[in-house]
Short mmCIF file of C-alpha atoms in Angstrom, two decimals:
data_model
loop_
_atom_site.label_atom_id
_atom_site.label_comp_id
_atom_site.label_asym_id
_atom_site.label_seq_id
_atom_site.Cartn_x
_atom_site.Cartn_y
_atom_site.Cartn_z
CA MET A 1 91.51 183.72 -30.43
CA VAL A 2 91.42 180.39 -33.15
CA LEU A 3 94.35 178.90 -31.24
CA ALA A 4 92.44 179.46 -27.60
CA SER A 5 89.55 177.85 -29.11
CA LEU A 6 91.13 174.95 -30.48
CA VAL A 7 92.79 174.19 -26.83
CA PRO A 8 89.77 172.69 -25.33
CA LEU A 9 88.84 170.63 -28.49
CA CYS A 10 91.98 169.00 -28.59
CA PHE A 11 91.54 168.18 -24.42
CA ALA A 12 88.51 166.55 -24.92
CA GLY A 13 89.83 164.72 -27.85
CA TRP A 14 92.90 163.25 -25.69
CA LEU A 15 90.24 162.15 -23.08
CA VAL A 16 88.32 160.12 -25.77
CA TRP A 17 91.81 158.28 -26.60
CA GLN A 18 92.63 157.35 -23.67
CA SER A 19 89.46 156.03 -22.67
CA MET A 20 89.69 153.85 -25.73
CA ARG A 21 93.18 152.96 -25.17
CA GLY A 22 92.10 151.60 -21.61
CA ASP A 23 89.26 149.37 -22.74
CA THR A 24 91.97 147.54 -25.15
CA GLU A 25 94.62 147.07 -22.00
CA ASP A 26 92.21 145.36 -20.06
CA GLU A 27 92.04 142.42 -22.47
CA GLY A 28 95.83 141.61 -21.73
CA SER A 29 98.54 141.19 -24.12
CA GLY A 30 97.29 140.28 -27.04
CA SER A 31 95.52 137.16 -25.82
CA PRO A 32 91.65 136.32 -26.73
CA PRO A 33 89.33 136.75 -23.76
CA VAL A 34 88.89 133.52 -21.50
CA LYS A 35 85.87 131.92 -22.52
CA PRO A 36 83.38 130.64 -19.48
CA GLY A 37 83.80 126.71 -19.18
CA PRO A 38 81.09 124.57 -20.27
CA SER A 39 78.21 123.49 -18.18
CA ALA A 40 78.29 120.49 -16.43
CA SER A 41 76.28 118.46 -18.77
CA GLY A 42 78.58 119.19 -21.50
CA THR A 43 81.62 117.21 -22.70
CA ALA A 44 84.44 119.51 -24.06
CA GLY A 45 86.65 120.99 -21.68
CA ARG A 46 85.61 118.57 -18.89
CA ASP A 47 88.13 116.43 -16.91
CA GLY A 48 87.99 112.90 -18.95
CA ASP A 49 87.15 114.32 -22.38
CA GLU A 50 88.97 113.03 -25.58
CA GLN A 51 91.40 115.82 -25.47
CA GLY A 52 92.30 116.41 -22.02
CA ARG A 53 91.98 113.13 -20.08
CA PRO A 54 94.20 113.10 -16.98
CA GLY A 55 96.18 109.69 -17.09
CA GLY A 56 98.26 110.10 -14.35
CA GLU A 57 98.58 109.86 -10.77
CA GLY A 58 97.17 112.61 -8.39
CA THR A 59 94.67 113.87 -10.64
CA GLY A 60 92.13 114.77 -7.81
CA ASP A 61 93.90 117.84 -6.64
CA GLY A 62 92.50 121.49 -7.52
CA ASP A 63 89.75 122.42 -9.92
CA ASP A 64 88.82 122.65 -13.31
CA ALA A 65 88.42 125.67 -15.17
CA ASP A 66 84.79 126.04 -14.65
CA GLY A 67 85.68 125.81 -10.86
CA GLY A 68 83.93 122.70 -10.45
CA ALA A 69 86.12 119.90 -8.24
CA ARG A 70 87.70 117.48 -10.77
CA GLU A 71 86.63 114.14 -10.99
CA PRO A 72 89.77 112.02 -9.44
CA LEU A 73 89.24 109.22 -11.53
CA ALA A 74 87.96 110.53 -14.77
CA GLY A 75 89.86 108.47 -17.67
CA ARG A 76 90.42 105.62 -15.67
CA THR A 77 88.87 102.14 -16.17
CA VAL A 78 88.05 99.73 -13.70
CA VAL A 79 86.64 96.15 -13.84
CA LEU A 80 84.46 94.64 -11.33
CA ASP A 81 84.21 91.01 -11.12
CA PRO A 82 81.03 89.73 -9.14
CA GLY A 83 81.98 86.30 -8.06
CA HIS A 84 80.03 83.26 -9.36
CA ASN A 85 76.74 83.75 -10.69
CA PRO A 86 73.41 83.52 -8.86
CA THR A 87 72.14 80.96 -11.63
CA ASN A 88 75.32 78.88 -12.00
CA ARG A 89 73.57 75.89 -10.01
CA LYS A 90 71.15 75.54 -12.71
CA HIS A 91 73.87 74.98 -15.51
CA PRO A 92 76.37 72.26 -13.88
CA THR A 93 77.36 70.79 -17.23
CA GLU A 94 78.94 74.65 -18.40
CA ILE A 95 80.42 75.55 -15.16
CA ASN A 96 81.92 71.97 -14.28
CA ARG A 97 83.69 72.22 -17.98
CA GLN A 98 87.42 72.56 -17.38
CA VAL A 99 89.24 75.60 -18.67
CA ASP A 100 93.25 76.17 -18.89
CA ILE A 101 94.68 78.50 -16.26
CA GLY A 102 97.75 78.42 -17.50
CA THR A 103 99.60 76.63 -14.29
CA ASN A 104 96.82 73.66 -14.85
CA LYS A 105 93.18 73.25 -15.44
CA LYS A 106 90.29 74.22 -13.27
CA GLU A 107 86.20 74.01 -13.31
CA CYS A 108 85.09 76.92 -15.59
CA ASP A 109 83.07 78.59 -12.31
CA THR A 110 81.32 77.24 -9.48
CA THR A 111 78.18 78.17 -7.40
CA GLY A 112 80.28 79.78 -4.67
CA THR A 113 78.66 79.47 -0.78
CA GLU A 114 75.96 80.97 1.22
CA THR A 115 75.11 82.05 4.97
CA ASN A 116 73.31 79.49 6.72
CA SER A 117 70.04 81.33 6.38
CA GLY A 118 70.53 80.95 2.52
CA TYR A 119 71.82 84.16 1.30
CA ALA A 120 73.96 83.09 -1.71
CA GLU A 121 77.43 84.53 -2.12
CA ALA A 122 76.78 85.05 -5.66
CA GLU A 123 73.86 87.57 -4.83
CA PHE A 124 75.79 89.46 -2.26
CA THR A 125 78.93 90.01 -4.70
CA LEU A 126 76.65 91.12 -7.46
CA ASP A 127 74.74 93.63 -5.39
CA LEU A 128 78.13 94.64 -3.63
CA ALA A 129 79.68 95.14 -7.41
CA ARG A 130 76.62 97.24 -8.56
CA ARG A 131 77.00 99.49 -5.51
CA VAL A 132 81.07 99.82 -6.09
CA ARG A 133 80.08 100.77 -9.51
CA THR A 134 77.98 103.68 -8.23
CA GLU A 135 80.72 104.85 -6.10
CA LEU A 136 83.49 104.76 -8.70
CA ARG A 137 81.56 106.45 -11.50
CA ALA A 138 80.76 109.44 -9.11
CA ARG A 139 84.42 109.56 -8.93
CA GLY A 140 84.43 109.91 -12.99
CA ALA A 141 85.43 106.05 -13.84
CA THR A 142 84.64 104.04 -16.71
CA VAL A 143 83.35 100.87 -14.94
CA ARG A 144 82.59 97.61 -16.23
CA LEU A 145 81.12 94.46 -14.57
CA THR A 146 82.20 90.85 -16.04
CA GLN A 147 78.40 90.25 -15.33
CA ASP A 148 75.43 92.14 -14.20
CA GLY A 149 72.94 89.38 -13.72
CA ASP A 150 72.76 89.05 -17.78
CA ARG A 151 73.80 85.98 -18.13
CA PRO A 152 72.56 82.45 -17.63
CA TRP A 153 76.02 81.24 -15.89
CA GLY A 154 79.82 82.35 -15.50
CA PRO A 155 81.62 83.31 -17.04
CA CYS A 156 84.22 81.05 -16.94
CA VAL A 157 87.28 82.24 -14.75
CA ASP A 158 89.60 82.70 -17.98
CA GLU A 159 86.75 85.14 -19.77
CA ARG A 160 86.64 86.79 -17.05
CA ALA A 161 90.35 87.83 -16.90
CA GLU A 162 89.99 88.42 -20.56
CA ILE A 163 87.09 90.99 -19.85
CA GLY A 164 89.74 93.26 -17.78
CA ASN A 165 92.61 92.31 -20.23
CA GLU A 166 90.49 93.76 -23.07
CA ALA A 167 89.02 96.73 -21.62
CA LYS A 168 92.77 97.61 -20.66
CA ALA A 169 91.47 98.32 -17.07
CA ASP A 170 93.65 100.39 -14.80
CA ALA A 171 92.25 98.11 -11.94
CA VAL A 172 90.46 94.67 -11.30
CA VAL A 173 88.75 93.54 -8.27
CA SER A 174 86.94 90.38 -8.05
CA LEU A 175 84.49 90.29 -5.26
CA HIS A 176 84.05 87.03 -2.96
CA ALA A 177 83.25 85.67 0.49
CA ASP A 178 84.40 82.96 1.90
CA GLY A 179 82.65 79.76 3.26
CA ALA A 180 85.17 78.85 6.25
CA ALA A 181 84.39 77.04 9.46
CA GLN A 182 82.17 78.81 12.05
CA GLY A 183 84.19 80.99 14.22
CA GLY A 184 86.29 81.97 11.33
CA HIS A 185 85.77 85.52 10.42
CA GLY A 186 87.07 88.55 8.83
CA PHE A 187 87.99 89.42 5.41
CA HIS A 188 91.40 89.12 3.25
CA VAL A 189 93.02 90.30 -0.27
CA ILE A 190 94.21 87.82 -2.41
CA VAL A 191 97.08 89.08 -4.72
CA PRO A 192 98.39 87.06 -7.94
CA ALA A 193 102.00 85.56 -7.42
CA SER A 194 104.57 85.94 -10.14
CA VAL A 195 103.44 83.14 -12.40
CA ARG A 196 104.85 82.10 -15.80
CA ALA A 197 103.45 79.10 -17.21
CA GLY A 198 101.10 78.16 -20.36
CA GLY A 199 99.31 81.17 -20.83
CA ALA A 200 99.70 82.58 -17.67
CA ASP A 201 102.14 85.26 -16.91
CA THR A 202 101.97 87.88 -13.99
CA SER A 203 105.61 89.23 -13.73
CA ALA A 204 104.57 92.40 -15.06
CA ILE A 205 101.51 92.64 -12.68
CA SER A 206 102.17 91.13 -9.90
CA ALA A 207 103.97 94.40 -8.05
CA PRO A 208 100.99 96.81 -8.81
CA SER A 209 98.30 93.92 -8.30
CA ARG A 210 100.15 94.11 -4.23
CA ARG A 211 99.78 97.60 -4.21
CA LEU A 212 96.26 97.55 -5.18
CA GLY A 213 96.02 94.81 -2.66
CA ILE A 214 97.35 96.71 0.43
CA SER A 215 95.62 99.92 -0.62
CA LEU A 216 92.19 97.82 -0.95
CA ALA A 217 93.02 96.18 2.57
CA ALA A 218 93.78 99.37 4.39
CA ALA A 219 90.43 101.16 3.28
CA PHE A 220 88.27 98.14 3.70
CA ASP A 221 90.13 97.87 7.33
CA GLU A 222 88.35 101.11 8.06
CA VAL A 223 84.51 100.10 6.87
CA GLU A 224 82.77 99.98 10.41
CA GLY A 225 82.02 96.64 11.31
CA ALA A 226 84.99 95.01 9.05
CA ARG A 227 87.86 93.24 10.66
CA ARG A 228 90.79 91.47 9.29
CA SER A 229 90.53 87.45 9.03
CA ASN A 230 91.17 85.58 12.06
CA TYR A 231 91.63 82.23 10.06
CA ILE A 232 94.07 83.46 7.04
CA SER A 233 97.51 84.67 7.86
CA ALA A 234 97.36 87.90 5.85
CA GLU A 235 100.20 89.92 5.99
CA GLU A 236 99.15 93.72 5.44
CA GLY A 237 95.66 92.05 5.12
CA TYR A 238 96.61 89.94 1.91
CA VAL A 239 97.44 86.64 1.15
CA THR A 240 99.63 85.88 -2.49
CA ARG A 241 98.47 82.92 -4.68
CA ASP A 242 99.29 80.92 -8.11
CA ASP A 243 96.45 78.68 -8.23
CA LEU A 244 93.26 81.46 -9.11
CA GLY A 245 93.04 81.53 -13.01
CA GLY A 246 90.98 84.86 -12.65
CA LEU A 247 94.54 86.16 -11.46
CA ASN A 248 97.03 83.74 -13.35
CA LEU A 249 95.68 85.31 -17.00
CA SER A 250 95.12 88.59 -16.17
CA LYS A 251 97.38 91.34 -17.79
CA VAL A 252 96.49 94.20 -15.82
CA PRO A 253 96.38 94.77 -11.80
CA LYS A 254 93.84 92.60 -10.46
CA VAL A 255 92.93 91.18 -7.12
CA PHE A 256 90.49 89.15 -4.96
CA LEU A 257 88.74 90.49 -1.92
CA GLU A 258 87.19 88.03 0.17
CA CYS A 259 85.06 90.32 2.21
CA GLY A 260 84.39 87.69 5.37
CA ASN A 261 83.12 84.29 5.92
CA MET A 262 79.37 83.56 4.93
CA ARG A 263 79.34 80.88 7.40
CA ASP A 264 80.03 83.10 10.37
CA ALA A 265 76.99 84.41 12.13
CA GLY A 266 78.79 87.67 12.77
CA ASP A 267 80.01 88.37 9.27
CA ALA A 268 76.69 86.94 7.46
CA GLY A 269 74.75 89.63 9.88
CA LEU A 270 76.79 92.57 8.11
CA PHE A 271 76.41 91.03 4.65
CA THR A 272 72.70 90.57 4.89
CA ASP A 273 72.61 94.26 6.08
CA ALA A 274 71.86 96.64 3.22
CA LYS A 275 73.40 99.58 4.83
CA TRP A 276 76.69 97.65 5.53
CA ARG A 277 76.74 96.79 2.04
CA GLY A 278 76.59 100.50 1.10
CA ARG A 279 79.56 101.18 3.68
CA ALA A 280 81.51 98.15 1.97
CA ALA A 281 81.01 99.75 -1.32
CA ASP A 282 82.37 102.99 0.11
CA GLY A 283 85.37 101.55 1.53
CA ILE A 284 86.08 99.21 -1.66
CA ALA A 285 85.96 102.10 -4.00
CA ARG A 286 88.58 104.50 -1.82
CA GLY A 287 90.77 101.30 -2.09
CA ILE A 288 90.55 101.49 -5.60
CA ALA A 289 90.62 105.01 -5.74
CA ASP A 290 93.61 105.62 -3.28
CA PHE A 291 95.48 102.78 -5.99
CA LEU A 292 94.61 104.89 -8.93
CA THR A 293 95.63 108.26 -7.64
CA GLY A 294 98.77 107.19 -5.64
CA LYS A 295 97.43 107.87 -2.02
CA ARG A 296 98.30 104.51 -0.55
#
């Protein structure tokens, strides 16, 4: 009788023990439970934080721990150099001062050109740089401008190069527009020659700069309305020069983008169109991103 009454009690106890054992097995082999990722406003655990910045190429594929798309340029630094300065013309003494560019000496800066209607290159490049900054930041990049309308003149070409060097930028793009004869139209990219003279030494950055230039030219070529230059012989959309201080003094990959000819009615029509400047900014940002992620 006693034994018969104990059997149901033992069976009930065995069922309780099995239930408890199953709960512990669901957590895995001794590993702590996975905590949900932080919200988008947090910093710990996100791409680009201090503990996990992706520094290599191809970091834009896949998802992060909380299921959001990775920022492909997180951890990368880009310097944008809007050519000239809208108020350079008020400071002729300062901008005409000679500075050393390694191969020789040149003016600190110039006033730039303008369209026939008076839209200044410096206004165009500053607006474009701000738009590109927005596009790159949306991709996770840290972006710095050499000037943001916050200086009365300049900076000088040697300082523009130094800003990129000090930032240890992964890429620097100097934005310009040409002042060629009417009928000449289209863009081209200028990449640094391999130069070793005085304080200039581009031997380490000429090759990556060329890759940046090719990537930028390919992406800009896809911008609606953009076309390659018909007055500059630019293989693959780029030319090589050794006479620009902003390139000669750079220690990081850097190129110039001449977006077109401000004296040409067709190009000028694009430059003065805010919607086109938005499309151009997207193309520039894509070119930079493709270079940094190894897509081109």
